[in-house]
Backbone as a ProteinNet text record, in pm:
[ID]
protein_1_A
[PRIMARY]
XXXXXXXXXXXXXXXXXXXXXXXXXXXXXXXXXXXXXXXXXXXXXXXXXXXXXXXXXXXXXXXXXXXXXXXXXXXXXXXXXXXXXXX
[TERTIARY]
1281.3	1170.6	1056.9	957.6	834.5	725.3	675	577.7	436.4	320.4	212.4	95.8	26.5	-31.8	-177.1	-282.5	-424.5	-477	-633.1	-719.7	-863	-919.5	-1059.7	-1152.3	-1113.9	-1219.7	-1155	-1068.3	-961.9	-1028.3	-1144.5	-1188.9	-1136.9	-1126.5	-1078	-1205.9	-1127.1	-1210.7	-1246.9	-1130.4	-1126.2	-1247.6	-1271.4	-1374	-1289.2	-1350.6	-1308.7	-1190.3	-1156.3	-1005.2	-889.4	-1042.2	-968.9	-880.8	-908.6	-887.8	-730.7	-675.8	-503.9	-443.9	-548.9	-515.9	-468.8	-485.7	-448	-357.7	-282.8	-178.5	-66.3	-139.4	21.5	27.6	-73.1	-69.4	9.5	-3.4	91.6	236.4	253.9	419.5	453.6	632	701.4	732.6	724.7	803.1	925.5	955.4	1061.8	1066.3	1040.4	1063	977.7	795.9	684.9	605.9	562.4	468.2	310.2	228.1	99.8	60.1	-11.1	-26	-192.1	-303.6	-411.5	-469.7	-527.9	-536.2	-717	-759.1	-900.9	-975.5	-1070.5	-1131	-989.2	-956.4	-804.4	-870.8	-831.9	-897	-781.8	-808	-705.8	-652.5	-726.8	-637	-561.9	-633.6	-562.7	-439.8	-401.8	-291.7	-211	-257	-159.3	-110.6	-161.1	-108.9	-221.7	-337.2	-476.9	-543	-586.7	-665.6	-672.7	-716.7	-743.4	-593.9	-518.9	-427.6	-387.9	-488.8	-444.3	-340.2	-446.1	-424.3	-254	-287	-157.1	-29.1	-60.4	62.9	78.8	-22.4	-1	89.1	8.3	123.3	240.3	294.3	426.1	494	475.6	510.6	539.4	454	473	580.7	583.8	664.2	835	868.6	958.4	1022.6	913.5	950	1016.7	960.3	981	1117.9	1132.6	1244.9	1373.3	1351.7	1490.3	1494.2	1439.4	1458.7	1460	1476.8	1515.2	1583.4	1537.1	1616.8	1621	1531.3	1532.7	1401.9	1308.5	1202.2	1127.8	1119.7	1068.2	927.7	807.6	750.3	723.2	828	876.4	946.7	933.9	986.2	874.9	773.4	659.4	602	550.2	481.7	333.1	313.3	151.4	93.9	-19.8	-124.8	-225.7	-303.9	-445	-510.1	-587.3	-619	-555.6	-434.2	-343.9	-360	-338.2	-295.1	-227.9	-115.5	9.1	-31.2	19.9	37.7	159.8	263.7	397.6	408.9	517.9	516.7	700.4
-702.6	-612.1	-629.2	-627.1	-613.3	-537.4	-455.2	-316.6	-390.7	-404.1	-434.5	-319.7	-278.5	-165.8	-195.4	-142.9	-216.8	-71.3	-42.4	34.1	-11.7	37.5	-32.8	-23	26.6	11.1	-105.8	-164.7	-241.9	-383.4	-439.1	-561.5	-668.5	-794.4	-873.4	-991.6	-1130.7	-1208.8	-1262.3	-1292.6	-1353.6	-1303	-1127.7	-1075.7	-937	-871.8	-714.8	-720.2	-625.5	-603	-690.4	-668.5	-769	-901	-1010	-1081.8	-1049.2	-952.2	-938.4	-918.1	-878	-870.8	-1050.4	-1181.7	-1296.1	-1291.3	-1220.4	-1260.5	-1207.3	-1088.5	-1000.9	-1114	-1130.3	-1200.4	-1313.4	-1382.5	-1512.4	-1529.1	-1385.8	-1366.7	-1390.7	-1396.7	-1446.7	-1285	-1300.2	-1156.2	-1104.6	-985.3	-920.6	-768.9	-679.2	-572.4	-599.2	-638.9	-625.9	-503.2	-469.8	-347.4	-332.7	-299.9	-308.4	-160.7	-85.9	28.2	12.1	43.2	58.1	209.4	212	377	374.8	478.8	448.2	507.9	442.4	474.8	419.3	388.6	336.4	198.7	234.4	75	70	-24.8	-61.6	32	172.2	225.6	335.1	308.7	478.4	420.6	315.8	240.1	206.1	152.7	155.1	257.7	369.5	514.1	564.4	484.7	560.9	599.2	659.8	669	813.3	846	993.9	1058.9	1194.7	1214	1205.6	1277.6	1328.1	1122.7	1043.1	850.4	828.2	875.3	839.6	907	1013.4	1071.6	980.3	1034.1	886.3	775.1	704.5	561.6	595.5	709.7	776	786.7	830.4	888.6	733.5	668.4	533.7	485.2	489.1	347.7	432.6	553.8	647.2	612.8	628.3	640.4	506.2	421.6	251.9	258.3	263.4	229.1	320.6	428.3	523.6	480.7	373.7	292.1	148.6	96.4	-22.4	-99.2	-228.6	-310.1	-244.6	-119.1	-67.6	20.6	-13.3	93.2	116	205.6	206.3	326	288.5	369	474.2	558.5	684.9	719.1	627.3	648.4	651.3	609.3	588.1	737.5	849	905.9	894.2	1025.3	1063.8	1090.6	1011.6	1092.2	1084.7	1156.7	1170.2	1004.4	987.2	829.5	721.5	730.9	573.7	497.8	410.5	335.2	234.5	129.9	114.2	-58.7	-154	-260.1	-284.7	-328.3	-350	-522.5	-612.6	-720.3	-754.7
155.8	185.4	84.1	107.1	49.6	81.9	-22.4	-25	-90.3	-61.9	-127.8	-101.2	-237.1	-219.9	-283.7	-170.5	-209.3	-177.4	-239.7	-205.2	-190.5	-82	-96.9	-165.6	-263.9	-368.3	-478.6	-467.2	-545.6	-508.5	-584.2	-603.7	-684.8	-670.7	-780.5	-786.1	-831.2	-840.1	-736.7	-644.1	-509.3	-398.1	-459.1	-341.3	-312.3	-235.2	-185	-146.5	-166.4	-120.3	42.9	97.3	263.5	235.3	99.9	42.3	51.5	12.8	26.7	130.3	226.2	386.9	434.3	386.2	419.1	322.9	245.8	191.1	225.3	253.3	366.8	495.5	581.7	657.3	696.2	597	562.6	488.2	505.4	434.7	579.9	573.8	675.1	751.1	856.9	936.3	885.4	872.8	842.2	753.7	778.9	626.9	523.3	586.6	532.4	558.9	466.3	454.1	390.2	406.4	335.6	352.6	228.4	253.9	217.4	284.9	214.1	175.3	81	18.3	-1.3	117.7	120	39.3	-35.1	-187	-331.2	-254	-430.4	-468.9	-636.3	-730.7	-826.3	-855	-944.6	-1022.7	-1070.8	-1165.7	-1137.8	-997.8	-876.5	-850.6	-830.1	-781.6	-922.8	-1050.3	-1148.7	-1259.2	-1177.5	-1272.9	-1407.8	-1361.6	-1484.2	-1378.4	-1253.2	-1197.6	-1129.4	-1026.1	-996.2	-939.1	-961.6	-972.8	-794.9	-705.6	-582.5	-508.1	-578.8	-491.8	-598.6	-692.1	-767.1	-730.4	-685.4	-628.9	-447.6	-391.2	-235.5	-295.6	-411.2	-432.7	-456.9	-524.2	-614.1	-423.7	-436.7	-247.4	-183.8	-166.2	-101	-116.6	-269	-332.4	-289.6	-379.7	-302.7	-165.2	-62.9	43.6	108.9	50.8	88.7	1.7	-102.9	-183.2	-123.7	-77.4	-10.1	93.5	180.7	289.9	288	181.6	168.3	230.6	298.9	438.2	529.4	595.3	711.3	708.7	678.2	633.2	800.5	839.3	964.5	980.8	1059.6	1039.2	1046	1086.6	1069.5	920.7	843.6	747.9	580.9	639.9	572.4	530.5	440.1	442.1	483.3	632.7	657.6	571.3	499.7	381.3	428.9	382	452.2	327.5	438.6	389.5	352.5	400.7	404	521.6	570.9	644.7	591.5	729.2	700.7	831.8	762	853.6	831.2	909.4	905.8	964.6	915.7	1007	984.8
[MASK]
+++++++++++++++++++++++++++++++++++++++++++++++++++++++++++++++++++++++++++++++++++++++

């Protein structure tokens, strides 16, 4: 299983965030997940950033990990401003 967690405000060198959208892309099918967190940057996502996005990721990661090898999207937490690609 694999969880990858981006926000659109989360720029790198490569370019805006869509840039990790071809990397989920090109993983192989199976117990893939992508969560995007709208307005999240890098520090909302690595635990320095605004509390309400840091708790969404705390929640994410949780929710994926107590479903490990079966994560289904019923199993994902609703947050207001996530969205979820599965493959």
């Amino acid at each position: 299983p694999v969880l990858m967690v981006t926000g659109t405000r989360y720029a790198g060198l490569e370019g805006d965030w869509r840039h990790r959208l071809g990397a989920f892309d090109g993983l192989p099918p199976g117990d893939k997940w992508l969560a995007v967190l709208d307005g999240g940057t890098h520090m909302d996502i690595g635990g320095r950033g605004r509390p309400r996005l840091q708790r969404n990721v705390i929640e994410i990661v949780l929710a994926f990990l107590g479903h490990m090898g079966k994560p289904r999207a019923k199993d994902m937490p609703a947050l207001a401003g996530v969205r979820y690609r599965t493959k």
